[in-house]
Amino acid sequence: AIILQQTEVALIDERLRIQRKNLLIEENRLLEASKLRDGAVERLVFTEDERTALKQEATRLERELKEANTRLLRAQSQVLLTPEETAEDRAVMRLRNQQALKEKINLAVLETRLYIYLNELDSLSLLAKDETLDVERIQKRLSDRQRKLQEITVVGRDWFNQNELERANSNTFLADVESKGSTDHNTFLASIAKDRLVLVQETSVLLQKLQTEMADVHFLSSIIEKQLLSYQGPFFNWINRTKSTLSYGWRNTKQLLRTALFKVGDTPITPLSFAQFLLIVFVCWWVAFWLNKILFRIGNKRGDEKLPAYYIVGRLLYYSVILFGFLYALTAIGIDFTNFALVAGALAIGLGFGLQSIVNNFVSGLILLFERSIKVGDFIELQDRGLWGEVKEINVRATIISDNDNVDIVIPNSELINTKMMNWTLKEPHRRMRYPFKVAYGTDKELVREAVLAAAEALPHTLKGIPGRNPAVWLTNFAEFYYEFELVVWLTARAVKRPNGVRAAYMWAIDNALREFDIEIPVPQRELRFREGSALPVTRYKQQENMIFEEDDLPEDNPFLETEEIEKQDEK
């Protein structure tokens, strides 16, 4: 076995050596053939009669191309007009589809042959070395033809696969029909299948011819590229090829941008028009965003009193500019507002059902802006939810408030419209607050007033210097053991928005003031008196499963025995 394997390895090595030698011989032959071709190209000569003949052939092929295009359109029209109700109709449909495929390939063959003549004319022009020759134009035409050949190559693979599939289907269909017997129906279907096979064979011949013509075009294109390289030099040749490539890419891009994606009514929407629509909307949004932001900053600099007005103007400008941009963008791409009104009506119905909550919040936000029951900077309280905070933003869907713990709370606009809400700063930023406290009977009330007022006026939260809004101390009630007072004070705009901290500050100041003047703060007191011998021992026993045991019936180690001594007290 080892000897056989060694023999096989030796044979394989010998075959490999022979193949390498043959490959080297073929490479030398190819190199010699290439040199002969280059020499033949350099020695090419032509006459004006040959150029005239080429132009005449090119003109004739252009006429044939027009006729072939007409035949293709006719074949495609027949395909569209053919019904598919019966088996005969479907057979005829497949026959006409094959005929249309044949016409497509024939058109590609004629177009490729025309490229051969055009390449020959360009090659002759380069051989003439005319100083007025437009080399850049020749470079551009050559690039266009090469790209067109690439497209035909890609489509040609699909044509070949489609033709072979039709061949297999037609053979299968013909064998199936012939096996069913010779009726008029089957005879008609068999004849149609045979006609399809004939067309399939003719299409195969055209595909082979197309491959040959494309090979000739590629060969002539390589010759022209070498002529251009020698005529222009490497640098200018590269520049012209680059310009041609960019020009081709730009033409394809423009064609792609003008291709309709869909239609709105009778208006086609292309990528270019869609991009134009998005650009207009984006620019308007950008302008609206910065207008709103600038006005908000100006309002902040002017102070809290001016901020709500600037905020409302900014939000209205924001919505108006975006709405204007949207409508202008629709007009710019050619949308008819008559049809758009119908579409918008249907869309509004859909929004009413599907996006009812969002639309409700949006409308509620507009109501809040116009009604001005809530403004940016207001301090509001939702009594049902126990939330309060300062209004920071009134957006499309929700309003953002920030509480004193610096927590942002997002509340839907519709909830602010439909629920009970208290706005502490709706009409003016100041608010009167009451802080209750108590002192013992017998305390000098005037001393209490002076001490507490002095403490209140010392705090920065107290509003001062406004007639009728000075702090005051009220005696509100005579309780059982003490006087009930209230410190009534008007708070500054900043203090109103910090109720808990401000309340703590005032209560702290009141307590310090009372202690400073030795004013007694009453503490609830009770006196309990007991009669001698009135305390009686009481023994309790636990129940187990609804059974009550007497004390004598319980064992000493019974775990359910619990004895408590309770003193009965008489309060005087």
XYZ file of C-alpha atoms in Angstrom:
572
model
C 0.000 0.000 0.000
C 2.824 2.387 0.806
C 4.475 1.626 -2.539
C 1.198 2.353 -4.384
C 0.783 5.678 -2.570
C 4.355 6.666 -3.378
C 3.751 5.767 -7.025
C 0.583 7.921 -7.118
C 2.442 10.846 -5.555
C 5.200 10.541 -8.139
C 2.644 10.483 -10.976
C 0.913 13.555 -9.563
C 4.216 15.416 -9.312
C 5.017 14.534 -12.924
C 1.611 15.726 -14.133
C 2.057 18.971 -12.170
C 5.472 19.523 -13.784
C 4.054 18.965 -17.264
C 1.100 21.314 -16.593
C 3.417 24.038 -15.326
C 5.529 23.669 -18.450
C 2.435 23.874 -20.676
C 1.226 26.913 -18.722
C 4.540 28.650 -19.289
C 4.323 27.876 -23.016
C 0.790 29.285 -23.190
C 1.835 32.426 -21.328
C 4.639 32.974 -23.831
C 2.233 32.489 -26.707
C -0.207 34.934 -25.133
C 2.565 37.476 -24.674
C 3.617 37.092 -28.306
C 0.016 37.415 -29.449
C -0.367 40.562 -27.351
C 2.763 42.022 -28.911
C 1.499 41.158 -32.381
C -1.836 42.778 -31.561
C -0.179 45.936 -30.276
C 1.995 46.077 -33.362
C -0.987 45.566 -35.599
C -2.856 48.326 -33.802
C 0.061 50.688 -34.280
C 0.172 49.875 -37.986
C -3.536 50.365 -38.467
C -4.391 52.533 -41.434
C -7.715 53.695 -42.723
C -9.256 55.651 -45.520
C -12.048 58.167 -45.556
C -14.183 55.650 -47.419
C -13.865 53.247 -44.494
C -14.884 55.977 -42.063
C -17.866 56.868 -44.235
C -18.875 53.204 -44.402
C -18.688 52.926 -40.597
C -20.872 56.009 -40.194
C -23.431 54.571 -42.602
C -23.498 51.272 -40.692
C -23.927 53.134 -37.423
C -26.821 55.122 -38.897
C -28.431 51.921 -40.174
C -28.108 50.280 -36.763
C -29.701 53.295 -35.109
C -32.715 52.864 -37.390
C -32.847 49.158 -36.569
C -32.681 50.025 -32.884
C -35.754 52.229 -33.220
C -37.618 49.473 -35.053
C -36.568 46.885 -32.461
C -37.708 49.180 -29.677
C -41.084 49.536 -31.400
C -41.406 45.750 -31.667
C -40.543 45.405 -27.980
C -43.219 47.905 -26.974
C -45.749 46.066 -29.136
C -44.842 42.722 -27.564
C -45.115 44.152 -24.053
C -48.513 45.659 -24.898
C -49.745 42.276 -26.083
C -48.620 40.742 -22.802
C -50.583 43.315 -20.837
C -53.723 42.821 -22.946
C -53.737 39.020 -22.759
C -56.259 37.577 -20.256
C -55.391 34.712 -17.908
C -58.762 33.096 -17.364
C -58.324 29.753 -19.165
C -55.452 27.357 -19.749
C -55.260 28.509 -23.391
C -54.995 32.132 -22.275
C -52.209 31.295 -19.853
C -50.334 29.357 -22.526
C -50.603 32.300 -24.931
C -49.465 34.631 -22.134
C -46.293 32.597 -21.607
C -45.666 32.556 -25.360
C -45.938 36.331 -25.551
C -43.716 36.732 -22.499
C -41.069 34.705 -24.265
C -41.510 36.830 -27.389
C -41.003 39.978 -25.303
C -37.850 38.464 -23.775
C -36.512 37.701 -27.245
C -37.141 41.290 -28.355
C -35.305 42.624 -25.281
C -32.246 40.512 -26.059
C -32.387 41.441 -29.747
C -32.448 45.111 -28.761
C -29.382 44.551 -26.552
C -27.572 42.792 -29.441
C -28.230 45.695 -31.806
C -27.157 48.201 -29.186
C -23.921 46.284 -28.535
C -23.222 46.069 -32.274
C -23.735 49.818 -32.547
C -21.123 50.264 -29.810
C -18.680 48.292 -31.956
C -19.065 50.729 -34.859
C -18.908 53.748 -32.570
C -15.743 52.436 -30.908
C -14.192 51.878 -34.345
C -15.034 55.465 -35.318
C -13.459 56.806 -32.114
C -10.378 54.649 -32.679
C -10.009 56.001 -36.213
C -10.344 59.545 -34.872
C -7.515 58.905 -32.404
C -5.367 57.379 -35.134
C -5.811 60.531 -37.232
C -4.268 62.567 -34.351
C -6.224 65.649 -35.242
C -5.298 68.614 -33.021
C -8.948 69.728 -32.847
C -10.017 66.312 -31.558
C -12.129 66.435 -28.378
C -10.371 63.713 -26.385
C -12.402 64.361 -23.263
C -15.598 63.721 -25.178
C -14.227 60.426 -26.522
C -13.252 59.437 -22.972
C -16.759 60.232 -21.749
C -18.423 58.246 -24.557
C -16.150 55.280 -23.874
C -16.987 55.311 -20.150
C -20.712 55.491 -20.897
C -20.510 52.482 -23.221
C -18.512 50.464 -20.728
C -21.039 51.112 -17.973
C -23.890 50.263 -20.303
C -22.156 46.964 -21.100
C -21.876 46.265 -17.376
C -25.615 46.778 -17.013
C -26.292 44.467 -19.971
C -23.981 41.847 -18.423
C -25.928 41.901 -15.162
C -29.302 41.741 -16.918
C -27.981 39.090 -19.325
C -27.570 36.611 -16.460
C -31.227 37.032 -15.558
C -32.207 36.626 -19.201
C -30.217 33.402 -19.467
C -31.772 31.945 -16.293
C -35.255 32.981 -17.393
C -34.760 31.403 -20.824
C -33.478 28.105 -19.403
C -36.366 27.980 -16.933
C -38.819 28.500 -19.779
C -37.114 25.714 -21.736
C -37.549 23.265 -18.860
C -41.147 24.331 -18.204
C -42.082 24.094 -21.876
C -40.615 20.599 -22.224
C -42.446 19.444 -19.112
C -45.700 21.055 -20.251
C -45.417 19.541 -23.752
C -44.759 16.053 -22.392
C -47.726 16.374 -20.040
C -50.086 17.546 -22.790
C -49.018 14.843 -25.240
C -49.575 12.167 -22.606
C -53.244 13.202 -22.214
C -54.259 12.344 -25.770
C -54.912 14.209 -28.998
C -57.935 16.414 -28.432
C -58.443 19.832 -29.961
C -57.685 21.432 -26.617
C -54.495 19.433 -26.108
C -53.425 19.925 -29.717
C -53.688 23.700 -29.329
C -51.723 23.660 -26.084
C -49.069 21.410 -27.627
C -48.636 23.746 -30.597
C -48.248 26.699 -28.257
C -45.631 24.784 -26.252
C -43.709 23.944 -29.441
C -43.784 27.596 -30.494
C -42.401 28.512 -27.082
C -39.577 26.022 -27.516
C -38.758 27.532 -30.897
C -38.618 30.981 -29.323
C -36.456 29.600 -26.514
C -33.974 28.266 -29.033
C -33.916 31.547 -30.958
C -33.401 33.387 -27.689
C -30.445 31.133 -26.850
C -28.858 31.982 -30.204
C -29.330 35.684 -29.514
C -27.732 35.299 -26.072
C -24.669 33.658 -27.614
C -24.499 36.405 -30.208
C -24.776 38.989 -27.432
C -21.792 37.471 -25.633
C -19.728 37.583 -28.844
C -20.654 41.187 -29.563
C -19.840 42.207 -25.987
C -16.422 40.557 -26.226
C -15.714 42.568 -29.398
C -16.781 45.783 -27.680
C -14.489 45.064 -24.720
C -11.596 44.390 -27.106
C -12.125 47.655 -28.983
C -12.529 49.511 -25.679
C -9.139 48.255 -24.489
C -7.576 49.486 -27.755
C -9.136 52.933 -27.330
C -7.925 53.111 -23.717
C -4.355 52.497 -24.853
C -4.726 55.082 -27.615
C -6.033 57.619 -25.127
C -3.176 56.851 -22.763
C -0.570 57.414 -25.470
C -2.398 60.478 -26.821
C -2.945 62.269 -23.496
C -0.357 60.886 -21.172
C -1.051 59.149 -17.828
C -1.937 62.263 -15.818
C -4.460 63.848 -18.192
C -5.881 60.437 -18.997
C -6.536 59.862 -15.286
C -8.111 63.316 -14.962
C -10.466 62.732 -17.894
C -11.454 59.300 -16.644
C -12.163 60.699 -13.206
C -14.273 63.516 -14.648
C -16.164 61.024 -16.777
C -16.810 58.787 -13.768
C -18.052 61.689 -11.664
C -20.241 62.937 -14.502
C -21.781 59.501 -14.922
C -22.367 59.202 -11.197
C -24.007 62.626 -11.081
C -26.329 61.745 -13.986
C -27.345 58.506 -12.310
C -27.862 60.299 -9.015
C -30.112 62.901 -10.643
C -32.076 60.174 -12.361
C -32.461 58.310 -9.093
C -33.511 61.468 -7.253
C -36.219 62.132 -9.848
C -37.678 58.628 -9.657
C -41.156 58.625 -8.106
C -41.382 56.746 -4.817
C -45.142 57.129 -4.361
C -47.949 59.529 -5.163
C -50.074 61.847 -3.057
C -53.140 62.364 -5.189
C -51.745 63.121 -8.640
C -48.431 64.453 -7.334
C -45.452 62.061 -7.569
C -43.133 62.153 -4.560
C -39.503 61.673 -5.562
C -36.445 61.358 -3.296
C -35.466 64.895 -4.326
C -38.848 66.383 -3.428
C -38.963 64.379 -0.205
C -35.493 65.638 0.745
C -36.629 69.177 -0.112
C -39.656 68.722 2.153
C -37.497 67.491 5.040
C -34.973 70.295 4.538
C -37.643 73.025 4.659
C -39.257 71.521 7.754
C -35.856 71.143 9.454
C -34.838 74.750 8.701
C -38.159 76.066 10.031
C -37.848 73.907 13.145
C -34.295 75.164 13.688
C -35.405 78.804 13.359
C -38.387 78.213 15.671
C -36.197 76.456 18.247
C -33.689 79.302 18.473
C -36.369 82.010 18.489
C -38.042 80.283 21.409
C -34.735 79.832 23.220
C -33.655 83.461 22.697
C -36.976 84.807 23.965
C -36.777 82.529 27.003
C -33.298 83.835 27.827
C -34.462 87.428 27.454
C -37.364 86.691 29.795
C -34.994 85.241 32.388
C -32.829 88.369 32.240
C -35.844 90.672 32.595
C -36.990 88.920 35.777
C -39.671 86.519 36.938
C -42.502 88.956 36.233
C -41.655 89.224 32.507
C -40.776 85.548 31.997
C -44.335 84.192 31.416
C -45.036 86.747 28.681
C -41.804 85.965 26.842
C -42.426 82.248 27.248
C -45.919 82.465 25.721
C -44.658 84.539 22.782
C -41.826 82.070 22.245
C -44.099 79.015 22.273
C -46.619 80.636 19.914
C -43.818 81.614 17.537
C -42.458 78.072 17.775
C -45.764 76.470 16.764
C -46.501 79.106 14.103
C -43.124 78.812 12.365
C -43.297 75.010 12.328
C -46.850 75.081 10.931
C -45.821 77.609 8.282
C -42.785 75.499 7.356
C -44.889 72.355 7.051
C -47.454 74.012 4.779
C -44.755 75.729 2.712
C -42.905 72.422 2.312
C -46.076 70.766 1.031
C -46.542 73.595 -1.467
C -42.903 73.424 -2.563
C -43.174 69.767 -3.582
C -46.377 70.452 -5.513
C -49.048 68.934 -3.280
C -52.538 70.107 -4.197
C -54.269 71.347 -1.055
C -57.637 70.257 -2.414
C -56.555 66.642 -2.287
C -54.546 67.294 0.836
C -57.663 68.540 2.608
C -59.353 65.201 1.939
C -56.317 63.300 3.163
C -56.050 65.564 6.205
C -59.726 64.985 6.989
C -59.279 61.232 6.899
C -56.088 61.573 8.912
C -57.875 63.699 11.496
C -60.460 60.953 11.991
C -57.679 58.430 12.479
C -55.923 60.732 14.925
C -59.161 61.231 16.794
C -59.372 57.507 17.508
C -55.751 56.384 17.616
C -54.041 59.444 19.108
C -56.891 60.861 21.123
C -54.811 61.250 24.273
C -51.976 63.080 22.487
C -54.360 65.427 20.663
C -56.213 66.075 23.920
C -52.978 67.003 25.685
C -51.877 69.208 22.773
C -55.154 71.154 22.753
C -55.020 71.399 26.548
C -51.519 72.857 26.259
C -52.775 75.522 23.852
C -55.626 76.333 26.252
C -53.147 76.753 29.100
C -51.010 79.089 26.993
C -53.893 81.278 25.823
C -55.965 81.204 29.015
C -52.861 81.846 31.136
C -54.285 80.032 34.142
C -50.787 78.573 34.462
C -47.615 80.383 33.466
C -43.979 79.460 33.546
C -42.681 80.419 36.987
C -46.032 79.908 38.770
C -46.163 77.811 41.929
C -49.075 75.379 41.703
C -50.534 72.659 43.883
C -52.539 69.636 42.760
C -54.699 69.072 45.790
C -55.994 65.646 44.720
C -52.483 64.276 44.272
C -50.705 66.190 47.023
C -48.122 67.625 44.619
C -46.796 71.144 44.370
C -43.955 72.817 42.575
C -42.833 75.568 40.214
C -43.872 75.396 36.542
C -40.761 75.041 34.378
C -42.122 74.220 30.910
C -45.485 73.959 29.137
C -44.810 71.589 26.245
C -46.941 70.000 23.545
C -47.958 66.962 25.574
C -47.163 67.703 29.201
C -46.195 70.373 31.698
C -43.053 70.004 33.794
C -43.028 71.248 37.384
C -40.112 71.099 39.813
C -40.773 70.607 43.511
C -38.661 71.900 46.392
C -36.633 68.667 46.420
C -35.515 69.474 42.846
C -37.559 66.576 41.455
C -39.080 67.221 38.029
C -42.678 66.018 37.730
C -44.248 65.518 34.288
C -48.009 66.132 34.340
C -50.179 65.696 31.204
C -51.763 68.968 30.122
C -55.257 67.472 30.137
C -54.892 66.641 33.834
C -54.192 70.293 34.633
C -57.382 71.233 32.787
C -59.667 68.584 34.278
C -58.492 68.329 37.902
C -58.695 70.762 40.811
C -55.564 72.855 41.003
C -54.420 75.721 43.212
C -52.185 78.382 41.661
C -50.420 80.228 44.455
C -49.043 82.950 42.170
C -51.744 83.359 39.509
C -52.505 87.085 39.943
C -49.529 88.213 41.993
C -46.365 86.592 43.345
C -46.984 87.336 47.060
C -49.084 85.309 49.460
C -50.260 85.669 53.038
C -49.458 82.768 55.365
C -50.549 82.009 58.943
C -48.351 80.267 61.490
C -50.170 79.309 64.752
C -48.573 79.179 68.217
C -49.754 79.081 71.864
C -48.775 80.798 75.104
C -49.913 80.234 78.666
C -52.603 82.253 80.380
C -51.307 85.212 82.283
C -48.696 86.114 79.665
C -48.463 89.762 78.583
C -50.094 89.780 75.132
C -48.324 92.970 74.039
C -44.994 91.382 74.878
C -45.965 88.373 72.773
C -46.860 90.646 69.853
C -43.630 92.639 70.028
C -41.415 89.568 70.386
C -42.974 87.609 67.520
C -43.201 90.615 65.161
C -39.558 91.441 65.773
C -38.607 87.855 64.973
C -40.758 87.838 61.804
C -39.375 91.128 60.496
C -35.846 89.855 60.987
C -36.425 87.024 58.489
C -35.707 87.727 54.789
C -38.902 85.917 53.748
C -41.145 88.663 55.177
C -42.563 91.235 52.768
C -41.846 94.715 54.119
C -42.643 98.275 53.194
C -46.033 97.685 51.539
C -49.011 99.301 53.311
C -51.641 96.822 54.402
C -49.222 93.906 54.103
C -47.160 94.290 57.209
C -46.831 91.270 59.533
C -49.324 90.985 62.391
C -50.050 88.802 65.415
C -53.678 87.810 65.962
C -55.275 86.368 69.066
C -57.569 83.763 67.545
C -58.949 81.736 70.465
C -59.123 81.220 74.246
C -58.408 77.559 74.722
C -58.775 75.523 77.914
C -55.267 76.189 79.187
C -53.686 78.748 76.806
C -54.067 81.605 74.368
C -54.072 80.707 70.650
C -52.189 83.198 68.455
C -51.371 83.343 64.727
C -48.477 85.082 63.070
C -49.949 86.530 59.866
C -47.214 87.437 57.417
C -46.955 88.253 53.720
C -44.186 86.305 51.987
C -41.865 87.436 49.230
C -42.194 85.918 45.751
C -39.199 83.667 46.329
C -40.449 82.483 49.731
C -43.905 81.566 48.374
C -42.315 78.819 46.271
C -40.637 77.210 49.308
C -43.522 76.631 51.739
C -42.004 73.894 53.891
C -38.644 75.549 54.446
C -40.231 78.947 55.090
C -42.698 77.485 57.589
C -39.840 75.821 59.445
C -37.926 79.123 59.537
C -40.874 81.051 61.024
C -41.662 78.389 63.610
C -38.002 78.329 64.619
C -37.957 82.128 64.951
C -41.184 82.163 67.016
C -39.816 79.587 69.437
C -36.550 81.504 69.838
C -38.417 84.781 70.434
C -40.687 83.288 73.103
C -37.763 81.701 74.906
C -35.787 84.938 74.727
C -38.535 86.836 76.579
C -39.280 83.957 78.995
C -42.761 83.533 77.624
C -44.180 80.217 78.744
C -45.244 77.784 76.078
C -48.028 75.661 77.614
C -47.571 71.932 77.880
C -50.637 69.722 78.562
C -50.731 68.657 82.252
C -52.960 66.253 84.241
C -53.340 65.451 87.922
C -54.288 61.875 88.900
C -55.594 61.215 92.435
C -56.105 57.708 93.928
C -58.374 56.730 96.847
C -56.867 54.650 99.547
C -57.719 50.956 99.179
C -59.464 51.366 95.879
C -57.041 49.186 93.890
C -58.449 45.650 93.470
C -56.499 42.640 92.121
C -57.976 41.108 89.008
C -56.940 37.706 87.636
C -57.255 36.908 83.927
C -57.062 33.526 82.297
C -56.492 32.666 78.652
C -59.076 30.835 76.608
C -58.200 27.776 74.609
C -60.608 26.622 71.946
C -63.559 28.492 73.470
C -63.005 26.874 76.936
C -62.724 28.896 80.145
C -60.808 27.402 83.065
C -61.204 28.353 86.688
C -58.081 29.023 88.652
C -58.413 25.838 90.710
C -58.803 23.687 87.578
C -55.532 24.786 85.945
C -52.335 22.873 86.703
C -49.341 24.731 87.982
C -47.319 24.141 84.818
C -50.190 25.031 82.460
C -48.694 27.234 79.701
C -52.007 28.935 79.085
C -52.197 30.493 82.516
C -51.561 34.243 82.524
C -52.186 36.361 85.561
C -52.217 40.131 85.548
C -52.734 42.471 88.441
C -54.703 45.523 87.384
C -55.380 48.410 89.658
C -58.686 50.051 89.324
C -58.222 53.746 89.594
C -60.750 56.427 90.376
C -59.805 59.777 88.941
C -60.890 62.817 90.834
